Coordinates of C-alpha atoms in Angstrom, one line a residue:
Chain A
M662 CA 0.0 0.0 0.0
T663 CA 1.1 3.5 -0.8
E664 CA 1.3 6.4 1.5
K665 CA -1.3 8.4 -0.1
H666 CA -4.1 6.2 1.4
I667 CA -5.9 7.0 4.7
Q668 CA -5.3 4.0 7.0
L669 CA -8.5 2.3 7.9
R670 CA -9.1 -0.4 10.1
Q671 CA -9.1 -3.9 8.5
D672 CA -12.6 -4.7 9.2
S673 CA -13.6 -1.2 8.0
L674 CA -16.4 -0.9 5.5
Q675 CA -14.4 1.7 3.6
K676 CA -11.6 -0.8 2.8
E677 CA -8.7 0.8 0.8
T678 CA -9.2 -1.7 -2.1
T679 CA -12.3 -3.0 -3.8
T680 CA -12.9 -6.6 -4.5
L681 CA -14.1 -7.2 -8.0
N682 CA -15.3 -10.4 -9.4
L683 CA -14.1 -10.8 -12.9
G684 CA -16.2 -13.8 -14.0
P685 CA -17.2 -16.5 -13.7
T686 CA -19.9 -15.3 -16.0
H687 CA -18.7 -12.0 -17.2
P688 CA -18.9 -11.1 -20.9
V689 CA -15.1 -10.5 -21.2
T690 CA -13.8 -13.5 -19.9
H691 CA -15.1 -15.5 -22.9
G692 CA -15.6 -18.7 -20.9
V693 CA -16.1 -19.6 -17.3
F694 CA -13.3 -18.7 -15.0
Q695 CA -13.2 -16.5 -12.1
N696 CA -10.8 -13.9 -11.3
I697 CA -11.0 -12.0 -8.1
L698 CA -9.4 -8.9 -8.4
E699 CA -8.4 -6.4 -5.6
M700 CA -8.6 -3.1 -7.2
D701 CA -7.2 0.3 -6.1
G702 CA -9.4 2.4 -8.2
E703 CA -8.5 1.4 -11.7
R704 CA -5.3 -0.5 -10.9
V705 CA -5.3 -4.2 -10.0
V706 CA -3.2 -4.8 -6.9
G707 CA -3.8 -8.4 -6.6
A708 CA -5.5 -11.2 -8.5
T709 CA -6.8 -14.6 -7.5
S710 CA -7.6 -16.9 -10.3
T711 CA -9.9 -19.8 -9.6
V712 CA -10.1 -22.9 -11.8
G713 CA -12.8 -25.6 -11.9
Y714 CA -16.1 -24.1 -13.3
I715 CA -16.2 -26.3 -16.3
H716 CA -14.3 -29.2 -14.9
R717 CA -15.6 -32.4 -16.5
A718 CA -13.1 -34.8 -15.3
F719 CA -11.9 -35.8 -18.7
E720 CA -8.9 -37.6 -17.6
K721 CA -10.8 -39.8 -15.1
L722 CA -13.5 -40.4 -17.8
A723 CA -10.7 -41.5 -20.1
E724 CA -9.8 -44.3 -17.8
R725 CA -13.3 -46.0 -18.6
R726 CA -13.3 -45.5 -22.3
P727 CA -11.8 -47.6 -25.1
F728 CA -9.0 -45.7 -26.8
Y729 CA -11.0 -44.5 -29.7
Q730 CA -13.9 -43.1 -27.5
I731 CA -11.8 -40.8 -26.0
T732 CA -11.3 -38.6 -29.2
P733 CA -14.6 -37.0 -28.7
L734 CA -13.5 -36.0 -25.2
T735 CA -10.4 -34.2 -26.7
D736 CA -12.9 -32.3 -28.8
R737 CA -14.1 -30.6 -25.9
M738 CA -10.9 -29.2 -24.5
N739 CA -9.7 -26.4 -27.0
Y740 CA -13.0 -26.2 -28.9
C741 CA -11.7 -23.5 -31.3
S742 CA -9.0 -25.9 -32.6
S743 CA -10.6 -29.4 -31.9
P744 CA -8.9 -31.2 -34.9
I745 CA -5.6 -30.4 -33.5
N746 CA -6.6 -32.2 -30.3
N747 CA -8.2 -35.1 -32.1
I748 CA -5.1 -35.6 -34.2
G749 CA -2.8 -35.3 -31.2
W750 CA -4.7 -38.1 -29.5
H751 CA -4.6 -40.3 -32.5
L752 CA -0.8 -39.7 -32.7
T753 CA -0.4 -40.7 -29.3
I754 CA -2.1 -44.1 -29.7
E755 CA -0.3 -44.8 -32.9
K756 CA 3.0 -44.1 -30.9
L757 CA 1.9 -46.5 -28.3
L758 CA 0.8 -49.2 -30.8
G759 CA 3.8 -48.5 -33.1
L760 CA 1.6 -47.9 -36.0
R761 CA 3.0 -46.3 -39.1
V762 CA 1.0 -44.0 -41.3
P763 CA 1.3 -43.4 -44.7
K764 CA 2.9 -40.1 -46.0
R765 CA -0.3 -38.9 -47.4
V766 CA -2.1 -39.2 -44.1
D767 CA 0.8 -37.2 -42.5
Y768 CA 0.1 -34.4 -44.9
M769 CA -3.6 -34.6 -44.8
R770 CA -3.1 -34.1 -41.0
V771 CA -0.9 -31.2 -41.6
I772 CA -3.6 -29.5 -43.6
I773 CA -6.2 -30.2 -40.9
M774 CA -4.1 -29.2 -38.1
E775 CA -2.9 -25.9 -39.8
L776 CA -6.5 -24.9 -40.8
A777 CA -7.4 -25.5 -37.2
R778 CA -4.5 -23.1 -36.1
I779 CA -5.7 -20.4 -38.3
S780 CA -9.2 -20.6 -37.0
D781 CA -8.0 -20.5 -33.5
H782 CA -5.5 -17.6 -34.1
L783 CA -8.2 -15.9 -35.9
I784 CA -10.7 -15.9 -33.1
C785 CA -8.2 -14.9 -30.4
N786 CA -6.6 -12.0 -32.5
S787 CA -10.2 -10.6 -33.4
V788 CA -11.4 -10.9 -29.9
V789 CA -8.3 -9.0 -28.7
G790 CA -9.7 -6.5 -31.1
V791 CA -13.1 -6.6 -29.6
D792 CA -11.9 -6.3 -26.2
S793 CA -9.9 -3.2 -27.1
G794 CA -12.9 -1.7 -28.7
A795 CA -12.6 -2.4 -32.4
Y796 CA -15.3 -4.5 -33.3
S797 CA -15.3 -4.6 -37.1
G798 CA -12.2 -6.8 -37.4
F799 CA -13.8 -9.5 -35.5
L800 CA -16.8 -9.5 -38.0
Y801 CA -14.6 -9.6 -41.2
L802 CA -12.5 -12.4 -40.0
M803 CA -15.2 -14.4 -38.6
Q804 CA -17.0 -15.0 -42.2
Y805 CA -13.7 -16.8 -43.0
R806 CA -13.8 -19.1 -40.1
E807 CA -16.8 -20.3 -42.0
L808 CA -14.9 -21.5 -44.9
I809 CA -12.6 -23.6 -42.5
Y810 CA -15.7 -25.2 -40.8
E811 CA -17.2 -26.0 -44.2
I812 CA -13.9 -28.0 -44.9
Y813 CA -14.2 -29.9 -41.8
E814 CA -17.9 -30.5 -42.5
E815 CA -17.1 -32.2 -45.8
I816 CA -14.5 -34.5 -44.1
C817 CA -16.1 -35.4 -40.9
G818 CA -19.6 -34.1 -40.9
S819 CA -19.4 -31.7 -38.0
R820 CA -18.3 -28.3 -37.6
L821 CA -17.3 -27.4 -34.0
T822 CA -16.7 -30.7 -32.1
T823 CA -15.1 -32.5 -35.1
N824 CA -14.3 -35.9 -33.8
I825 CA -12.1 -35.8 -37.0
G826 CA -9.8 -38.7 -38.1
R827 CA -9.3 -42.3 -36.7
I828 CA -6.5 -44.0 -35.2
G829 CA -4.4 -44.9 -38.2
G830 CA -5.8 -42.1 -40.6
F831 CA -8.9 -40.5 -41.6
E832 CA -12.7 -41.7 -41.9
R833 CA -13.0 -40.7 -45.5
N834 CA -10.8 -39.3 -48.2
F835 CA -10.8 -35.7 -49.3
N836 CA -13.2 -35.3 -52.0
D837 CA -13.2 -32.8 -54.7
K838 CA -15.3 -30.3 -52.9
V839 CA -12.6 -30.3 -49.9
F840 CA -9.9 -29.4 -52.3
S841 CA -11.9 -26.8 -54.2
K842 CA -12.9 -25.4 -50.9
L843 CA -9.4 -25.3 -49.7
D844 CA -8.3 -23.5 -52.9
K845 CA -11.1 -20.9 -52.3
F846 CA -9.9 -20.3 -48.8
L847 CA -6.1 -20.0 -49.8
A848 CA -7.2 -17.7 -52.4
E849 CA -9.4 -15.4 -50.5
Y850 CA -8.0 -15.3 -46.9
P851 CA -4.7 -13.7 -47.6
G852 CA -6.6 -10.6 -48.7
V853 CA -8.8 -10.5 -45.8
L854 CA -5.8 -11.1 -43.3
A855 CA -3.9 -8.3 -45.1
E856 CA -7.0 -6.0 -44.5
F857 CA -7.1 -7.1 -40.8
E858 CA -3.5 -6.2 -40.4
R859 CA -4.1 -2.7 -42.1
L860 CA -6.8 -2.2 -39.5
F861 CA -4.8 -3.0 -36.6
N862 CA -1.1 -3.4 -36.8
R863 CA 0.2 0.1 -37.1
N864 CA -2.9 1.8 -35.7
R865 CA -1.9 4.1 -33.0
I866 CA -5.1 3.5 -30.9
F867 CA -4.6 -0.3 -30.8
M868 CA -0.8 0.0 -30.3
E869 CA -1.0 2.1 -27.2
R870 CA -3.9 0.0 -26.0
T871 CA -1.8 -3.3 -26.2
I872 CA 1.9 -2.3 -26.1
G873 CA 3.1 -2.9 -22.5
A874 CA -0.1 -4.5 -21.5
G875 CA 0.4 -7.8 -19.6
P876 CA 4.2 -8.3 -20.5
I877 CA 6.4 -11.3 -19.3
S878 CA 9.9 -11.8 -19.8
A879 CA 11.5 -15.0 -21.5
E880 CA 12.8 -16.1 -18.3
R881 CA 9.6 -15.7 -16.2
A882 CA 7.7 -17.3 -19.3
L883 CA 9.8 -20.3 -19.1
N884 CA 9.7 -20.5 -15.3
Y885 CA 6.0 -20.8 -15.7
S886 CA 6.7 -23.4 -18.5
F887 CA 5.0 -21.1 -21.2
T888 CA 4.9 -22.7 -24.7
G889 CA 3.3 -21.7 -27.9
P890 CA 2.6 -18.3 -29.1
N891 CA 2.8 -16.8 -25.8
L892 CA 6.4 -17.9 -25.2
R893 CA 7.4 -17.1 -28.7
A894 CA 6.0 -13.5 -28.1
A895 CA 8.4 -13.3 -25.2
G896 CA 11.3 -14.1 -27.7
V897 CA 11.9 -17.7 -27.3
D898 CA 11.8 -19.4 -30.6
Y899 CA 10.4 -22.9 -29.3
D900 CA 8.1 -24.8 -31.5
V901 CA 7.1 -28.5 -31.0
R902 CA 6.7 -28.6 -34.8
V903 CA 10.5 -27.7 -35.2
S904 CA 12.0 -29.2 -31.9
Q905 CA 10.0 -32.8 -31.8
P906 CA 8.5 -32.9 -35.3
Y907 CA 5.6 -35.0 -35.6
S908 CA 3.3 -35.9 -38.6
S909 CA 6.2 -35.2 -41.2
Y910 CA 6.6 -31.5 -40.0
E911 CA 10.4 -31.8 -40.3
E912 CA 10.1 -31.9 -44.2
F913 CA 8.2 -28.6 -44.2
D914 CA 9.7 -25.1 -44.4
L915 CA 8.6 -23.2 -41.4
K916 CA 9.5 -20.0 -39.9
I917 CA 9.1 -19.2 -36.1
P918 CA 7.9 -15.6 -35.6
V919 CA 9.3 -14.3 -32.3
G920 CA 8.4 -11.2 -30.2
K921 CA 10.5 -9.2 -27.8
T922 CA 8.5 -8.2 -24.8
G923 CA 6.0 -10.6 -24.3
D924 CA 3.2 -8.1 -24.2
C925 CA -0.2 -8.2 -25.7
Y926 CA 1.0 -6.4 -29.0
D927 CA 3.8 -8.9 -29.4
R928 CA 1.2 -11.9 -28.8
F929 CA -0.9 -10.2 -31.4
L930 CA 1.8 -9.9 -34.0
V931 CA 3.0 -13.5 -33.5
R932 CA -0.2 -15.0 -34.0
N933 CA -0.9 -12.9 -37.0
Q934 CA 2.4 -14.0 -38.4
E935 CA 1.7 -17.6 -37.6
M936 CA -1.5 -17.5 -39.6
W937 CA 0.7 -16.7 -42.8
E938 CA 3.1 -19.4 -41.8
S939 CA 0.1 -21.9 -41.6
M940 CA -1.2 -21.1 -44.9
S941 CA 2.3 -21.4 -46.4
L942 CA 2.3 -25.0 -44.8
I943 CA -1.0 -25.9 -46.1
R944 CA 0.2 -24.9 -49.6
Q945 CA 3.4 -26.9 -49.1
A946 CA 1.5 -30.1 -47.8
L947 CA -1.0 -29.7 -50.9
Q948 CA 2.2 -29.9 -53.3
K949 CA 3.5 -32.8 -51.4
M950 CA 0.2 -34.7 -51.5
E951 CA 0.1 -34.5 -55.4
K952 CA 3.0 -36.9 -55.3
E953 CA 1.4 -39.4 -53.3
P954 CA -1.3 -41.9 -54.4
A955 CA -4.4 -40.3 -54.1
D956 CA -6.5 -43.2 -52.6
I957 CA -4.5 -43.8 -49.6
F958 CA -6.2 -42.0 -46.3
H959 CA -5.4 -44.5 -43.7
A960 CA -2.7 -47.0 -42.7
D961 CA -3.1 -50.6 -43.6
A962 CA -3.9 -51.8 -40.2
P963 CA -7.1 -54.0 -40.1
A964 CA -6.8 -54.6 -36.4
Y965 CA -7.1 -51.0 -35.6
Y966 CA -8.7 -49.2 -38.4
L967 CA -12.3 -50.3 -39.2
A968 CA -12.7 -52.0 -42.6
P969 CA -15.2 -50.5 -45.1
K970 CA -18.9 -51.5 -44.4
Q971 CA -19.1 -53.6 -47.5
D972 CA -16.2 -55.6 -46.3
V973 CA -18.0 -56.1 -42.8
Y974 CA -20.9 -57.6 -44.6
T975 CA -19.2 -60.0 -46.7
K976 CA -16.0 -61.0 -45.2
M977 CA -15.5 -62.9 -42.0
E978 CA -12.0 -61.2 -41.1
A979 CA -13.5 -57.8 -41.4
L980 CA -16.5 -58.6 -39.4
I981 CA -14.4 -60.0 -36.6
Y982 CA -12.2 -56.9 -36.5
H983 CA -15.0 -54.8 -36.7
F984 CA -16.6 -56.3 -33.6
K985 CA -13.3 -56.2 -31.8
I986 CA -12.6 -52.6 -32.6
I987 CA -15.9 -51.4 -31.7
M988 CA -16.1 -53.2 -28.5
G989 CA -12.7 -52.0 -27.5
E990 CA -10.7 -55.4 -27.4
I991 CA -7.6 -53.7 -28.7
D992 CA -4.3 -55.3 -27.7
A993 CA -2.6 -52.2 -26.5
P994 CA 1.0 -52.9 -25.3
V995 CA 2.0 -52.0 -21.9
G996 CA 4.0 -48.7 -21.8
E997 CA 4.2 -45.1 -21.3
V998 CA 4.3 -42.6 -24.0
Y999 CA 4.3 -38.8 -24.1
Q1000 CA 3.2 -37.2 -27.3
A1001 CA 3.0 -33.5 -27.9
V1002 CA 1.8 -31.6 -30.6
E1003 CA 1.9 -27.8 -31.2
G1004 CA -1.7 -26.8 -30.5
A1005 CA -3.0 -23.6 -31.2
N1006 CA -2.3 -22.4 -27.7
G1007 CA 0.9 -24.1 -27.2
E1008 CA 2.3 -27.4 -26.5
L1009 CA -0.6 -29.9 -26.0
G1010 CA 0.7 -33.0 -24.6
F1011 CA -0.8 -36.3 -24.0
Y1012 CA 0.8 -38.5 -21.4
L1013 CA -0.5 -42.0 -21.5
I1014 CA 0.2 -45.1 -19.1
S1015 CA -1.1 -48.2 -20.4
D1016 CA -1.2 -51.4 -18.5
G1017 CA -2.2 -53.3 -21.5
G1018 CA -5.8 -53.2 -20.8
R1019 CA -8.6 -51.9 -23.2
T1020 CA -8.7 -48.5 -21.5
P1021 CA -5.6 -46.1 -20.5
Y1022 CA -4.4 -46.8 -17.0
R1023 CA -3.9 -43.2 -16.6
L1024 CA -4.1 -40.3 -19.0
H1025 CA -3.0 -36.8 -18.5
F1026 CA -3.4 -33.9 -20.9
R1027 CA -0.8 -31.2 -20.7
R1028 CA -3.1 -28.3 -21.3
P1029 CA -1.3 -24.9 -22.2
C1030 CA -4.1 -22.8 -21.1
F1031 CA -4.0 -24.2 -17.6
I1032 CA -0.3 -23.0 -17.4
Y1033 CA -1.0 -19.6 -18.7
Y1034 CA -3.6 -19.0 -16.3
Q1035 CA -1.2 -19.7 -13.4
A1036 CA 0.7 -16.6 -14.7
Y1037 CA -2.3 -14.4 -14.9
P1038 CA -2.1 -12.8 -11.6
E1039 CA 1.8 -11.9 -12.3
L1040 CA 0.8 -10.6 -15.8
V1041 CA -2.0 -8.3 -14.5
H1042 CA -0.2 -7.0 -11.5
N1043 CA -0.4 -3.0 -11.3
A1044 CA -2.1 -3.1 -14.7
L1045 CA -5.3 -1.1 -15.3
L1046 CA -8.7 -3.0 -15.2
S1047 CA -8.9 -2.7 -19.0
D1048 CA -5.4 -4.0 -19.6
A1049 CA -6.4 -7.1 -17.5
V1050 CA -9.3 -7.7 -19.7
I1051 CA -7.2 -7.5 -22.8
C1052 CA -4.5 -9.5 -21.3
L1053 CA -7.1 -12.5 -20.5
S1054 CA -8.0 -12.6 -24.3
S1055 CA -4.8 -12.3 -25.6
L1056 CA -3.4 -15.2 -23.9
N1057 CA -6.2 -16.9 -25.4
L1058 CA -7.5 -18.7 -22.4
I1059 CA -10.1 -21.2 -23.3
A1060 CA -12.2 -22.4 -20.6
G1061 CA -12.8 -25.9 -21.9
E1062 CA -8.8 -26.3 -22.0
L1063 CA -8.4 -24.7 -18.8
D1064 CA -10.2 -27.4 -16.8
A1065 CA -10.7 -30.3 -19.1
Chain B
M1478 CA 18.0 -16.1 -24.5
Q1479 CA 20.2 -18.1 -26.9
A1480 CA 18.3 -19.3 -30.0
L1481 CA 17.1 -22.8 -30.1
T1482 CA 16.7 -22.7 -33.9
D1483 CA 17.7 -20.8 -36.9
R1484 CA 14.2 -20.1 -38.1
A1485 CA 13.2 -17.3 -35.8
V1486 CA 11.9 -14.3 -37.5
P1487 CA 11.2 -11.4 -35.3
V1488 CA 8.1 -9.6 -35.6
D1489 CA 7.6 -6.0 -36.8
R1490 CA 7.6 -3.8 -33.8
R1491 CA 9.2 -0.7 -35.2
P1492 CA 8.0 2.5 -33.3
L1493 CA 5.3 4.8 -34.8
N1494 CA 6.8 7.3 -37.2
F1495 CA 5.6 10.9 -37.1
W1496 CA 2.9 10.3 -39.8
E1497 CA 1.4 7.3 -37.9
K1498 CA 1.6 9.1 -34.8
M1499 CA -1.0 11.7 -35.8
Y1500 CA -4.4 9.6 -35.1
L1501 CA -6.0 10.7 -38.5
P1502 CA -4.4 8.6 -40.9
G1503 CA -5.2 5.4 -38.9
I1504 CA -8.9 6.5 -38.5
F1505 CA -9.2 7.4 -42.0
R1506 CA -7.7 4.0 -43.4
G1507 CA -10.1 2.2 -40.6
M1508 CA -13.1 4.1 -41.9
A1509 CA -12.3 3.4 -45.7
I1510 CA -12.0 -0.1 -45.0
T1511 CA -15.4 -0.3 -43.1
L1512 CA -17.1 1.6 -45.9
K1513 CA -15.9 -0.6 -48.4
H1514 CA -17.6 -3.5 -46.5
I1515 CA -21.0 -1.6 -46.4
F1516 CA -21.2 -2.3 -50.0
R1517 CA -20.5 -6.0 -50.0
K1518 CA -22.7 -8.9 -50.4
K1519 CA -24.1 -9.9 -47.0
A1520 CA -22.5 -12.9 -45.3
T1521 CA -25.5 -14.0 -43.4
I1522 CA -28.7 -15.8 -44.5
N1523 CA -32.2 -15.5 -43.0
Y1524 CA -32.0 -18.9 -41.1
P1525 CA -35.6 -20.2 -40.8
E1526 CA -36.6 -19.1 -44.3
E1527 CA -33.3 -19.9 -46.1
K1528 CA -31.1 -22.9 -45.2
R1529 CA -27.6 -23.6 -46.1
A1530 CA -26.8 -26.8 -47.7
F1531 CA -25.0 -29.5 -45.6
S1532 CA -22.5 -31.7 -46.6
P1533 CA -23.8 -35.2 -47.3
V1534 CA -22.1 -36.5 -44.4
F1535 CA -23.4 -34.2 -41.7
R1536 CA -23.8 -35.5 -38.3
G1537 CA -27.3 -34.7 -36.9
L1538 CA -30.1 -36.4 -35.4
Q1539 CA -30.3 -40.2 -35.7
I1540 CA -32.8 -42.4 -37.6
L1541 CA -33.4 -46.0 -37.7
N1542 CA -33.3 -47.5 -41.3
R1543 CA -35.7 -50.0 -43.0
D1544 CA -34.7 -52.3 -45.8
E1545 CA -36.2 -52.2 -49.3
E1546 CA -39.2 -54.1 -48.1
G1547 CA -39.9 -51.7 -45.4
R1548 CA -38.8 -54.2 -42.7
E1549 CA -36.7 -52.8 -39.7
R1550 CA -33.1 -53.5 -40.2
C1551 CA -31.9 -53.2 -36.4
T1552 CA -31.3 -56.7 -34.8
A1553 CA -30.6 -55.2 -31.3
C1554 CA -27.1 -56.5 -31.4
G1555 CA -26.1 -53.5 -29.0
L1556 CA -23.0 -52.4 -30.9
C1557 CA -24.1 -48.9 -31.1
A1558 CA -24.8 -48.8 -27.4
V1559 CA -21.3 -50.1 -26.7
A1560 CA -19.6 -47.6 -29.2
C1561 CA -21.6 -44.6 -27.6
P1562 CA -19.3 -42.5 -25.8
A1563 CA -21.9 -40.7 -24.0
E1564 CA -23.9 -44.0 -23.1
A1565 CA -27.2 -42.3 -24.7
I1566 CA -28.4 -45.4 -26.4
T1567 CA -30.5 -48.1 -24.5
M1568 CA -32.3 -51.0 -26.3
E1569 CA -34.2 -54.3 -25.4
A1570 CA -34.0 -57.1 -27.8
A1571 CA -37.2 -59.3 -28.6
E1572 CA -37.5 -62.6 -30.7
R1573 CA -39.5 -62.5 -34.0
K1574 CA -42.6 -64.5 -33.7
P1575 CA -43.9 -66.5 -36.6
G1576 CA -46.1 -64.0 -38.8
E1577 CA -44.0 -61.0 -38.2
E1578 CA -41.4 -61.6 -40.9
H1579 CA -43.0 -58.7 -42.9
L1580 CA -42.0 -56.3 -40.0
Y1581 CA -38.5 -57.4 -38.9
R1582 CA -35.6 -58.3 -41.1
E1583 CA -34.1 -60.9 -38.9
E1584 CA -35.1 -63.3 -36.2
K1585 CA -34.3 -60.6 -33.4
Y1586 CA -35.3 -57.1 -33.1
A1587 CA -35.4 -54.2 -31.0
A1588 CA -38.2 -54.0 -28.9
K1589 CA -37.3 -51.1 -27.3
Y1590 CA -34.7 -48.5 -28.7
E1591 CA -34.1 -45.1 -27.1
I1592 CA -31.7 -42.4 -27.6
N1593 CA -31.4 -39.7 -25.1
M1594 CA -30.6 -36.8 -27.2
L1595 CA -29.8 -34.6 -24.4
R1596 CA -26.8 -37.1 -23.7
C1597 CA -25.9 -37.6 -27.5
I1598 CA -22.7 -35.7 -28.5
F1599 CA -23.5 -36.5 -32.5
C1600 CA -19.9 -38.2 -32.8
G1601 CA -21.4 -40.5 -35.4
F1602 CA -19.8 -43.8 -33.8
C1603 CA -23.3 -45.4 -33.7
E1604 CA -23.4 -45.2 -37.4
E1605 CA -19.9 -46.4 -37.9
A1606 CA -20.4 -49.2 -35.7
C1607 CA -23.7 -50.6 -37.0
P1608 CA -23.1 -54.0 -38.8
K1609 CA -26.8 -53.9 -40.2
D1610 CA -26.8 -50.4 -41.9
A1611 CA -29.6 -49.7 -39.3
I1612 CA -28.8 -46.4 -37.8
Y1613 CA -27.8 -43.2 -39.8
L1614 CA -27.2 -39.7 -38.9
T1615 CA -29.3 -37.2 -40.8
E1616 CA -29.1 -33.5 -41.6
T1617 CA -31.8 -32.6 -39.1
F1618 CA -30.2 -30.7 -36.2
A1619 CA -31.4 -28.3 -33.2
P1620 CA -34.5 -29.9 -31.8
S1621 CA -36.4 -28.1 -29.6
S1622 CA -39.1 -28.8 -26.9
F1623 CA -40.6 -27.6 -23.8
E1624 CA -40.2 -30.7 -21.9
R1625 CA -37.1 -32.8 -21.1
E1626 CA -38.8 -36.2 -21.6
H1627 CA -39.3 -35.4 -25.2
F1628 CA -35.8 -35.6 -25.8
I1629 CA -35.6 -39.3 -25.0
Y1630 CA -36.4 -40.4 -28.6
G1631 CA -38.2 -44.0 -28.8
K1632 CA -38.4 -46.3 -31.8
E1633 CA -41.6 -44.2 -33.0
D1634 CA -39.6 -41.2 -33.2
L1635 CA -36.4 -42.6 -34.7
L1636 CA -37.7 -45.3 -37.5
I1637 CA -38.2 -43.7 -40.8
P1638 CA -41.9 -44.0 -41.5
L1639 CA -43.2 -46.3 -44.1
P1640 CA -44.3 -44.7 -47.4
G1641 CA -47.9 -43.6 -46.9
E1642 CA -47.7 -43.5 -43.4
E1643 CA -47.8 -40.1 -41.7
T1644 CA -44.6 -38.6 -40.6
K1645 CA -44.4 -38.4 -37.0
N1646 CA -42.7 -35.1 -35.7
P1647 CA -41.0 -35.8 -32.4
Q1648 CA -40.6 -32.0 -31.9
A1649 CA -44.4 -31.3 -32.3

């Protein structure tokens, strides 16, 4: 407490600071999480963050589910980019089973994951705009998320909770509509994103609002074990796609945008730049796909990947495997695996212990949001209330991922 | 911090120059973009009157299928119930009696078949699991009702009606 305040008794009604509940159902928290802020006027002097409002015990639920049924659970973690969660889980199982997938599946996965990254960054950045008072950028970008969702819809049949892909590949091949929609997206989105950047990047109002809001040094960020765009904004060029490549990412030409100070403006710029990188990755993947045989969309693993329905009706082997897979009678080896993917928010890890049974013995999701939220009180200390709001949205905290 | 890779590209964070420091250019540029958007085509559609086309594989509410002779395909094997991650499906099997061959395709059928649509997460695993082509996900979505009980769909809501039979609307 500074000297200029009148000293009051601790139990006095006119306390020096005001307690303010930011959340759990506040419009700016974009999800259900609570922050109990101690306010001294407009300044935040202390913050206590509470977790658990949307806790659904996914890790415990997963202990009673066959491996393939855990995919819909992962949908509901970071629901802005659920395909990355789905594919991350499939990669984990494939690592446990020692299953090799064809190159074309890898490239298809890269396309889907990068689309998901774009849709996640698009929401995060436009919401930073909304919270700083610029609504129009959000409107213009949101129309293009629709194009991404239509691509998901063609492949898996759903838009938000995608449940995309299966262990060993995809449920169906990309059809011509998918490719034409991808081409449409790749043709139209750069113009829209460039317009969005013209609106925000060099706008003095936006810059003054975000520069210096919620900064974190590289050292503190590492101590909190930040990953993803939030760590890169602090200046560390760590990216799972480069350091531990999965799904053939090592073949791609990928640049890592890094910031300096780790404030909201840096995070915004890093995310924008990553959307450009993702588009270039999709183009590279489409080029690489052309060289692969066009009818391969899953691994040849009849014990783990469902046979086509026609074979199930007519062939004995296929029918047996069909029943075995659906009933979860999968021969998983005993072992421990950790598979990390570069989620839209950071390193999304799946730590799986299998005791050889039909279900995981123990499963832990490393959810980047949960880690960022621990740093939130430090980030907003001594900031203005309005900065605290921007900081919340620019960390891209997503309640589903925070609590699992 | 030492660099971990040689791929890092710093973002453009140069300070504002004199021209940009005057608020006006930024404001006018923003206004120009917004004005341009006024004359663009509308991105929305008027939902209940107009509907967008879904992809053929869209995952909406389930139906139970009949075969080409109008008999129920489901044999109450229970694979869909096993595959359901939300445990939304329950069923009771019964044996076909002589004289019911025109109603049920196989010797065993589902006497009771219920899907709790409030539990269903529309993942599509039931359709994938069905070895008899009996359950399908349709393009119908967003059912509404004032009563929770109405969301437990029984066989009369799920079975596709026979030709000539009146469509029962579960939402009514």
